[in-house]
CSV table of C-alpha atoms and ligand atoms in Angstrom, one decimal:
chain,number,residue,atom,x,y,z
A,34,MET,CA,-13.1,0.1,5.7
A,35,LYS,CA,-9.7,-1.1,7.3
A,36,LYS,CA,-8.2,-4.0,5.2
A,37,ARG,CA,-7.5,-7.0,6.9
A,38,ILE,CA,-4.1,-8.4,5.6
A,39,LEU,CA,-2.9,-11.9,6.5
A,40,ILE,CA,0.8,-12.0,6.3
A,41,THR,CA,2.5,-15.6,6.3
A,42,GLY,CA,6.0,-15.7,7.5
A,43,ALA,CA,5.2,-12.8,9.9
A,44,ALA,CA,7.9,-13.6,12.4
A,45,GLY,CA,10.6,-13.8,9.7
A,46,PHE,CA,13.0,-11.2,8.7
A,47,ILE,CA,10.7,-9.4,5.7
A,48,GLY,CA,7.7,-10.5,7.4
A,49,SER,CA,8.2,-8.7,11.0
A,50,ASN,CA,9.6,-5.4,9.2
A,51,LEU,CA,6.3,-5.5,7.0
A,52,VAL,CA,4.0,-6.0,10.0
A,53,ARG,CA,5.6,-3.0,11.9
A,54,SER,CA,5.2,-0.7,8.7
A,55,LEU,CA,1.7,-2.0,8.2
A,56,LEU,CA,0.7,-1.2,11.8
A,57,LYS,CA,1.8,2.2,11.6
A,58,ASP,CA,-1.0,4.7,12.0
A,59,GLY,CA,-3.5,1.5,12.6
A,60,ARG,CA,-4.4,1.5,8.8
A,61,TYR,CA,-4.7,-2.1,8.7
A,62,TRP,CA,-5.8,-5.2,10.6
A,63,VAL,CA,-2.8,-7.6,10.6
A,64,ILE,CA,-2.9,-11.2,11.0
A,65,GLY,CA,0.6,-12.7,11.4
A,66,PHE,CA,0.9,-16.6,10.6
A,67,ASP,CA,4.2,-18.5,11.1
A,68,ASN,CA,5.1,-21.9,12.3
A,69,PHE,CA,8.5,-20.8,13.8
A,70,ASP,CA,10.5,-23.2,11.2
A,71,PRO,CA,13.7,-24.1,12.9
A,72,PHE,CA,15.9,-23.1,9.9
A,73,TYR,CA,16.9,-20.2,12.6
A,74,PRO,CA,16.2,-19.8,16.2
A,75,ARG,CA,12.8,-19.6,17.3
A,76,ALA,CA,13.8,-17.3,20.1
A,77,GLU,CA,14.9,-14.7,17.1
A,78,LYS,CA,11.5,-14.8,15.6
A,79,GLU,CA,9.7,-14.4,18.8
A,80,LYS,CA,12.1,-11.3,19.3
A,81,ASN,CA,11.0,-10.0,15.9
A,82,ILE,CA,7.2,-10.0,16.7
A,83,SER,CA,7.2,-9.4,20.4
A,84,PRO,CA,6.9,-5.6,19.9
A,85,PHE,CA,3.6,-6.0,18.4
A,86,GLU,CA,2.1,-8.0,21.1
A,87,GLY,CA,-0.8,-6.1,22.7
A,88,ASP,CA,-1.4,-4.2,19.7
A,89,ARG,CA,-5.1,-4.1,19.1
A,90,ASN,CA,-4.7,-4.2,15.3
A,91,PHE,CA,-2.5,-7.5,15.3
A,92,ARG,CA,-3.3,-11.0,15.9
A,93,PHE,CA,-0.8,-13.7,15.7
A,94,TYR,CA,-1.6,-17.3,14.7
A,95,GLU,CA,1.0,-20.4,14.9
A,96,GLY,CA,0.4,-22.6,12.1
A,97,ASP,CA,1.8,-24.3,9.2
A,98,ILE,CA,1.0,-23.1,5.5
A,99,ARG,CA,0.6,-27.0,4.4
A,100,HIS,CA,-1.8,-27.9,7.0
A,101,ARG,CA,-5.5,-26.9,5.9
A,102,ALA,CA,-6.8,-27.0,9.6
A,103,ASP,CA,-4.6,-24.3,10.6
A,104,LEU,CA,-5.4,-21.9,7.8
A,105,ASP,CA,-9.2,-22.7,8.4
A,106,ALA,CA,-8.6,-21.3,11.8
A,107,LEU,CA,-7.8,-18.0,10.8
A,108,ASP,CA,-10.2,-14.6,10.7
A,109,ASP,CA,-11.6,-13.3,7.6
A,110,ILE,CA,-9.0,-11.7,5.3
A,111,ASP,CA,-9.0,-9.4,2.3
A,112,VAL,CA,-5.2,-9.6,1.3
A,113,ILE,CA,-2.6,-12.4,1.3
A,114,VAL,CA,1.0,-11.7,1.6
A,115,HIS,CA,2.4,-14.8,1.4
A,116,LEU,CA,6.3,-14.6,2.7
A,117,ALA,CA,6.5,-18.1,4.3
A,118,ALA,CA,8.9,-20.3,2.9
A,119,LYS,CA,11.9,-22.6,3.2
A,120,ALA,CA,14.5,-19.7,2.4
A,121,GLY,CA,18.3,-20.1,1.2
A,122,VAL,CA,20.0,-21.5,-2.0
A,123,ARG,CA,22.4,-23.8,-0.4
A,124,PRO,CA,20.3,-25.9,2.0
A,125,SER,CA,17.6,-26.3,-0.8
A,126,ILE,CA,20.3,-28.7,-2.5
A,127,LYS,CA,20.4,-30.7,0.6
A,128,ASP,CA,16.8,-31.1,1.0
A,129,PRO,CA,15.1,-30.4,-2.4
A,130,ILE,CA,12.0,-32.6,-1.4
A,131,LEU,CA,11.4,-30.5,1.8
A,132,TYR,CA,11.5,-27.2,-0.2
A,133,GLN,CA,9.4,-28.5,-2.5
A,134,GLU,CA,6.6,-29.5,-0.2
A,135,VAL,CA,6.8,-26.4,1.9
A,136,ASN,CA,7.3,-23.8,-1.0
A,137,VAL,CA,5.2,-25.2,-3.8
A,138,GLY,CA,2.8,-27.5,-1.9
A,139,GLY,CA,2.4,-24.6,0.9
A,140,THR,CA,1.6,-22.1,-1.8
A,141,GLN,CA,-0.8,-24.3,-3.4
A,142,ASN,CA,-2.6,-24.6,-0.1
A,143,LEU,CA,-2.7,-21.2,0.3
A,144,LEU,CA,-4.1,-20.7,-2.9
A,145,GLU,CA,-6.7,-23.2,-2.1
A,146,PHE,CA,-7.5,-21.2,0.8
A,147,ALA,CA,-7.9,-18.1,-0.9
A,148,ARG,CA,-10.2,-19.7,-3.5
A,149,ARG,CA,-12.4,-21.2,-0.6
A,150,ARG,CA,-12.7,-18.0,1.3
A,151,ASP,CA,-13.2,-15.8,-1.7
A,152,ILE,CA,-9.9,-13.7,-1.1
A,153,LYS,CA,-9.0,-11.8,-4.3
A,154,GLN,CA,-5.5,-10.3,-3.8
A,155,PHE,CA,-2.5,-12.5,-3.3
A,156,VAL,CA,0.9,-11.0,-3.0
A,157,PHE,CA,3.6,-13.4,-3.4
A,158,ALA,CA,7.4,-13.3,-2.4
A,159,SER,CA,9.4,-14.6,-5.2
A,160,SER,CA,12.9,-14.3,-5.8
A,161,SER,CA,15.7,-12.9,-8.4
A,162,SER,CA,17.1,-16.5,-8.3
A,163,VAL,CA,14.7,-17.6,-10.8
A,164,TYR,CA,16.9,-15.6,-13.4
A,165,GLY,CA,19.7,-18.3,-12.4
A,166,ILE,CA,22.5,-18.0,-14.9
A,167,ASN,CA,21.1,-15.6,-17.4
A,168,GLU,CA,24.3,-13.5,-18.3
A,169,ASN,CA,22.1,-10.4,-19.7
A,170,VAL,CA,21.8,-8.1,-17.1
A,171,PRO,CA,20.0,-6.2,-15.8
A,172,TRP,CA,17.1,-8.3,-15.6
A,173,SER,CA,13.6,-7.6,-16.9
A,174,GLU,CA,10.7,-9.8,-16.0
A,175,ASP,CA,10.3,-11.2,-19.2
A,176,ASP,CA,13.8,-12.3,-19.8
A,177,LYS,CA,14.8,-15.8,-19.9
A,178,LEU,CA,14.8,-17.8,-16.6
A,179,MET,CA,17.5,-20.2,-15.8
A,180,PRO,CA,17.3,-21.3,-12.5
A,181,ILE,CA,20.0,-23.5,-10.8
A,182,SER,CA,18.7,-24.4,-7.5
A,183,PRO,CA,15.7,-26.1,-6.0
A,184,TYR,CA,15.1,-23.2,-4.1
A,185,ALA,CA,14.9,-21.0,-7.4
A,186,SER,CA,12.7,-23.6,-9.2
A,187,SER,CA,10.3,-23.7,-6.4
A,188,LYS,CA,9.6,-19.8,-6.4
A,189,LEU,CA,9.3,-20.2,-10.2
A,190,SER,CA,6.5,-22.9,-9.6
A,191,CYS,CA,4.7,-20.9,-7.3
A,192,GLU,CA,4.7,-17.8,-10.0
A,193,MET,CA,3.2,-20.2,-12.4
A,194,LEU,CA,0.6,-21.8,-9.7
A,195,GLY,CA,-0.5,-18.0,-9.1
A,196,HIS,CA,-1.1,-17.6,-13.0
A,197,VAL,CA,-3.4,-20.7,-12.9
A,198,TYR,CA,-5.1,-19.5,-9.9
A,199,SER,CA,-5.6,-15.9,-11.2
A,200,HIS,CA,-6.8,-17.3,-14.4
A,201,LEU,CA,-9.5,-19.7,-13.2
A,202,TYR,CA,-10.6,-17.9,-10.2
A,203,GLY,CA,-10.0,-14.3,-10.8
A,204,ILE,CA,-7.6,-14.1,-7.7
A,205,ARG,CA,-5.3,-11.0,-8.6
A,206,PHE,CA,-1.8,-12.4,-7.9
A,207,LEU,CA,1.4,-10.2,-7.8
A,208,ALA,CA,4.7,-12.0,-7.9
A,209,LEU,CA,7.6,-9.8,-6.4
A,210,ARG,CA,10.8,-10.8,-7.2
A,211,PHE,CA,13.0,-9.8,-4.1
A,212,PHE,CA,17.0,-9.1,-4.6
A,213,THR,CA,19.0,-10.0,-1.6
A,214,VAL,CA,17.2,-8.3,1.1
A,215,TYR,CA,19.3,-6.7,4.0
A,216,GLY,CA,18.6,-4.3,7.1
A,217,PRO,CA,17.3,-4.7,10.6
A,218,GLY,CA,16.6,-8.4,11.6
A,219,GLN,CA,18.2,-10.0,8.5
A,220,ARG,CA,18.4,-13.7,8.5
A,221,PRO,CA,21.5,-15.0,10.1
A,222,ASP,CA,22.3,-17.2,7.3
A,223,LEU,CA,22.8,-14.3,4.9
A,224,ALA,CA,26.0,-12.5,4.0
A,225,ILE,CA,25.9,-9.2,5.5
A,226,HIS,CA,24.5,-10.6,8.8
A,227,LYS,CA,27.0,-13.4,9.0
A,228,PHE,CA,29.9,-10.8,7.9
A,229,PHE,CA,28.9,-8.2,10.6
A,230,LYS,CA,28.9,-11.0,13.2
A,231,SER,CA,32.3,-12.6,12.5
A,232,ILE,CA,34.2,-9.4,12.0
A,233,ILE,CA,32.8,-7.9,15.5
A,234,ASN,CA,33.9,-11.2,17.1
A,235,ASP,CA,37.5,-11.2,15.2
A,236,GLN,CA,36.4,-14.6,13.5
A,237,PRO,CA,37.2,-15.3,9.7
A,238,ILE,CA,34.5,-14.6,7.2
A,239,PRO,CA,33.9,-17.5,4.7
A,240,VAL,CA,34.1,-16.0,1.1
A,241,PHE,CA,33.0,-18.3,-1.5
A,242,GLY,CA,34.9,-17.8,-4.8
A,243,ASP,CA,37.3,-14.9,-5.5
A,244,GLY,CA,35.0,-12.1,-4.4
A,245,SER,CA,33.8,-11.2,-8.0
A,246,THR,CA,30.2,-12.5,-7.8
A,247,SER,CA,27.8,-9.4,-7.4
A,248,ARG,CA,24.7,-8.9,-5.8
A,249,ASP,CA,21.9,-6.2,-6.3
A,250,TYR,CA,21.4,-5.7,-2.4
A,251,THR,CA,17.9,-4.1,-1.4
A,252,TYR,CA,17.2,-2.4,1.8
A,253,VAL,CA,14.2,-4.0,3.7
A,254,GLU,CA,12.4,-0.6,4.3
A,255,ASP,CA,12.6,-0.1,0.4
A,256,THR,CA,11.1,-3.8,-0.1
A,257,VAL,CA,8.5,-3.4,2.4
A,258,LYS,CA,7.3,-0.1,0.5
A,259,GLY,CA,6.9,-2.2,-2.6
A,260,ILE,CA,5.0,-4.9,-1.0
A,261,GLU,CA,2.6,-2.0,0.5
A,262,ALA,CA,2.0,-0.8,-2.9
A,263,ALA,CA,1.2,-4.3,-4.1
A,264,ILE,CA,-1.2,-4.8,-1.3
A,265,SER,CA,-3.2,-1.9,-2.9
A,266,TYR,CA,-2.5,-2.6,-6.5
A,267,GLU,CA,-5.7,-3.2,-8.6
A,268,SER,CA,-4.8,-2.2,-12.4
A,269,SER,CA,-4.4,-5.6,-13.6
A,270,ASP,CA,-4.9,-9.3,-12.4
A,271,PHE,CA,-1.4,-11.0,-12.9
A,272,GLU,CA,1.8,-9.4,-12.7
A,273,ILE,CA,5.4,-10.5,-11.9
A,274,ILE,CA,7.4,-7.6,-10.7
A,275,ASN,CA,11.2,-7.2,-10.0
A,276,LEU,CA,12.0,-5.1,-6.3
A,277,GLY,CA,15.5,-4.7,-6.6
A,278,ASN,CA,17.7,-1.8,-6.1
A,279,HIS,CA,19.2,-1.5,-9.4
A,280,ARG,CA,22.6,-1.0,-8.1
A,281,THR,CA,25.0,-4.1,-8.1
A,282,ILE,CA,28.1,-4.5,-5.8
A,283,THR,CA,30.7,-7.3,-5.7
A,284,LEU,CA,31.3,-9.3,-2.7
A,285,GLN,CA,34.8,-7.8,-2.4
A,286,ASP,CA,33.4,-4.2,-2.3
A,287,LEU,CA,30.5,-5.3,-0.1
A,288,ILE,CA,33.4,-6.5,2.4
A,289,THR,CA,35.1,-3.3,2.2
A,290,SER,CA,31.8,-1.5,2.9
A,291,ILE,CA,31.1,-3.6,6.0
A,292,GLU,CA,34.8,-3.1,7.3
A,293,ALA,CA,34.2,0.9,6.9
A,294,SER,CA,30.9,0.7,8.4
A,295,CYS,CA,32.1,-1.5,11.9
A,296,GLY,CA,35.6,0.1,11.7
A,297,LYS,CA,37.2,-3.1,11.7
A,298,LYS,CA,39.3,-5.3,9.0
A,299,ALA,CA,37.8,-8.7,8.1
A,300,VAL,CA,40.0,-11.9,8.2
A,301,ILE,CA,39.0,-13.9,4.9
A,302,ASP,CA,38.8,-17.5,5.1
A,303,ARG,CA,38.6,-18.2,1.1
A,304,GLN,CA,36.4,-21.4,-0.1
A,305,PRO,CA,35.4,-22.7,-3.2
A,306,GLU,CA,32.3,-21.3,-5.2
A,307,GLN,CA,29.0,-22.9,-4.2
A,308,PRO,CA,26.7,-25.2,-6.2
A,309,GLY,CA,23.4,-23.3,-6.8
A,310,ASP,CA,25.0,-19.9,-6.1
A,311,VAL,CA,24.6,-17.4,-9.4
A,312,PRO,CA,27.5,-15.0,-10.3
A,313,GLN,CA,25.3,-12.1,-10.4
A,314,THR,CA,22.1,-10.3,-9.9
A,315,TYR,CA,21.0,-6.9,-11.2
A,316,ALA,CA,17.2,-6.0,-11.6
A,317,ASN,CA,15.8,-3.6,-14.0
A,318,ILE,CA,13.2,-1.8,-11.9
A,319,HIS,CA,11.0,0.1,-14.4
A,320,LYS,CA,8.0,-2.0,-14.0
A,321,ALA,CA,7.8,-1.5,-10.4
A,322,GLN,CA,8.5,2.2,-11.0
A,323,LYS,CA,5.8,2.3,-13.3
A,324,LEU,CA,3.0,0.0,-11.6
A,325,LEU,CA,4.0,0.4,-8.0
A,326,LYS,CA,5.6,3.8,-7.9
A,327,TYR,CA,8.4,2.0,-6.1
A,328,HIS,CA,11.8,4.1,-5.9
A,329,PRO,CA,14.4,2.3,-3.6
A,330,SER,CA,16.1,5.2,-1.5
A,331,THR,CA,18.3,3.6,0.7
A,332,ASP,CA,22.0,3.6,-0.3
A,333,LEU,CA,24.3,0.9,0.6
A,334,LYS,CA,26.2,2.9,3.4
A,335,MET,CA,23.1,4.0,5.1
A,336,GLY,CA,21.7,0.6,4.9
A,337,LEU,CA,24.8,-1.1,6.5
A,338,ASP,CA,25.0,1.4,9.1
A,339,ASN,CA,21.5,0.9,10.3
A,340,PHE,CA,22.1,-2.9,10.2
A,341,TYR,CA,25.0,-2.5,12.3
A,342,SER,CA,23.1,-0.1,14.9
A,343,TRP,CA,20.5,-3.0,15.0
A,344,TYR,CA,23.1,-5.6,15.7
A,345,LEU,CA,24.8,-4.1,18.4
A,346,LYS,CA,21.4,-3.3,20.2
A,347,ALA,CA,20.1,-7.0,19.4
A,348,GLN,CA,23.3,-8.4,20.8
A,349,ASP,CA,23.1,-6.0,23.9
A,350,LEU,CA,26.8,-4.9,22.7
B,231,NAD,P1,12.6,-15.7,6.9
B,231,NAD,O1,13.1,-17.3,7.0
B,231,NAD,O2,13.3,-14.8,7.9
B,231,NAD,O3,11.2,-15.7,6.9
B,231,NAD,C1,10.3,-16.9,6.5
B,231,NAD,C2,9.3,-16.9,7.4
B,231,NAD,O4,8.5,-18.1,7.0
B,231,NAD,C3,10.0,-17.9,9.1
B,231,NAD,O5,9.8,-16.8,10.0
B,231,NAD,C4,9.4,-19.0,9.1
B,231,NAD,O6,9.3,-19.8,10.4
B,231,NAD,C5,8.4,-19.1,8.2
B,231,NAD,N1,7.9,-20.5,7.7
B,231,NAD,C6,8.6,-21.2,7.2
B,231,NAD,N2,7.8,-22.4,6.7
B,231,NAD,C7,6.5,-22.2,7.1
B,231,NAD,C8,5.3,-23.1,7.0
B,231,NAD,N3,5.5,-24.3,6.6
B,231,NAD,N4,4.4,-22.6,7.8
B,231,NAD,C9,4.4,-21.3,8.3
B,231,NAD,N5,5.5,-20.5,8.5
B,231,NAD,C10,6.6,-21.1,7.7
B,231,NAD,O7,13.3,-15.3,5.4
B,231,NAD,P2,13.0,-13.8,4.7
B,231,NAD,O8,14.2,-13.6,4.6
B,231,NAD,O9,12.1,-12.9,5.6
B,231,NAD,O10,12.2,-14.1,3.3
B,231,NAD,C11,10.7,-14.0,3.2
B,231,NAD,C12,10.3,-14.5,1.7
B,231,NAD,O11,11.1,-13.7,0.8
B,231,NAD,C13,10.6,-15.8,1.8
B,231,NAD,O12,9.5,-16.5,0.9
B,231,NAD,C14,11.8,-15.9,0.8
B,231,NAD,O13,12.0,-17.0,0.0
B,231,NAD,C15,11.7,-14.6,0.1
B,231,NAD,N6,12.9,-13.9,-0.5
B,231,NAD,C16,13.8,-13.5,0.7
B,231,NAD,C17,14.9,-12.8,0.1
B,231,NAD,C18,15.9,-12.2,1.1
B,231,NAD,O14,16.8,-11.6,0.7
B,231,NAD,N7,15.7,-12.1,2.4
B,231,NAD,C19,15.3,-12.7,-1.4
B,231,NAD,C20,14.4,-13.4,-2.3
B,231,NAD,C21,13.2,-14.0,-1.6
């Protein structure tokens, strides 16, 4: 029997890459759900899902995870992959209540939906930001959590809610902590997308701090493989799993790599460090390797080149 997978946030960056992968070979029924949140333009999200229109294994619903009636309108479902969220660290400091309402309230609403419908598998998009200012890298799942933004704390709250519903109602809950995901379709607010765009258009790139902050960038196809493995995972009822790349790179080195990829020099607009931004992220991925057979295989050069090709095509350049 083909599983029916609900993907919330299906029109977003990671969601649309996941839909593409799940529809390959017709292995699943895929139900996409998204409210086209105005964080970035609706047109970009519509473009993300337009290739799936007409696929007989795909249905799309426009709706809000905060609204019970929107969820009750959905088809039968076996597995929920919950990616919908207000994303972004810095904007969460400006509007913390909204982040709480969408991320925490919306996730609880979806868990209640799972309980009502007797859906027994729930995969949740958590974030490396929950580790916050923990200096002991690489981070393992049982390390100390020191979040420093409303966004990060909202993700941590959702992990705990997942534990409650797993314990009380036997819903298998897998929280996957993503580490700065990049690749075709990447959100326009994120560094790699912003940097390519500005360099190509001869505009200065804003660099926060002295360039020594570092990130464990993960290519979206690798993240998607980890999510797919979590969809089929059945060995335990509650797990928190890092999906990083286990390779960290400084902001300065990232800029140098982007310059090499697009063959142009960046003009740097140096800005002060931003509140809520963590100095580093770096994943220990032993648990993902063991439980999900997760082996990220895309190196930064190849990933940046793929992003660049996608960007030129998407902009019709
Ligand atoms: P994205 O913004 O491209 O996708 C999120 C989607 O959720 C959007 O299409 C948006 O319209 C939808 N959405 C927002 N609020 C909604 C609501 N109330 N109801 C229904 N849909 C709603 O972001 P992304 O980068 O694809 O991230 C996907 C998930 O992964 C998010 O939960 C994010 O917090 C998490 N995450 C992403 C990264 C990353 O580097 N991209 C890192 C860690 C965690």
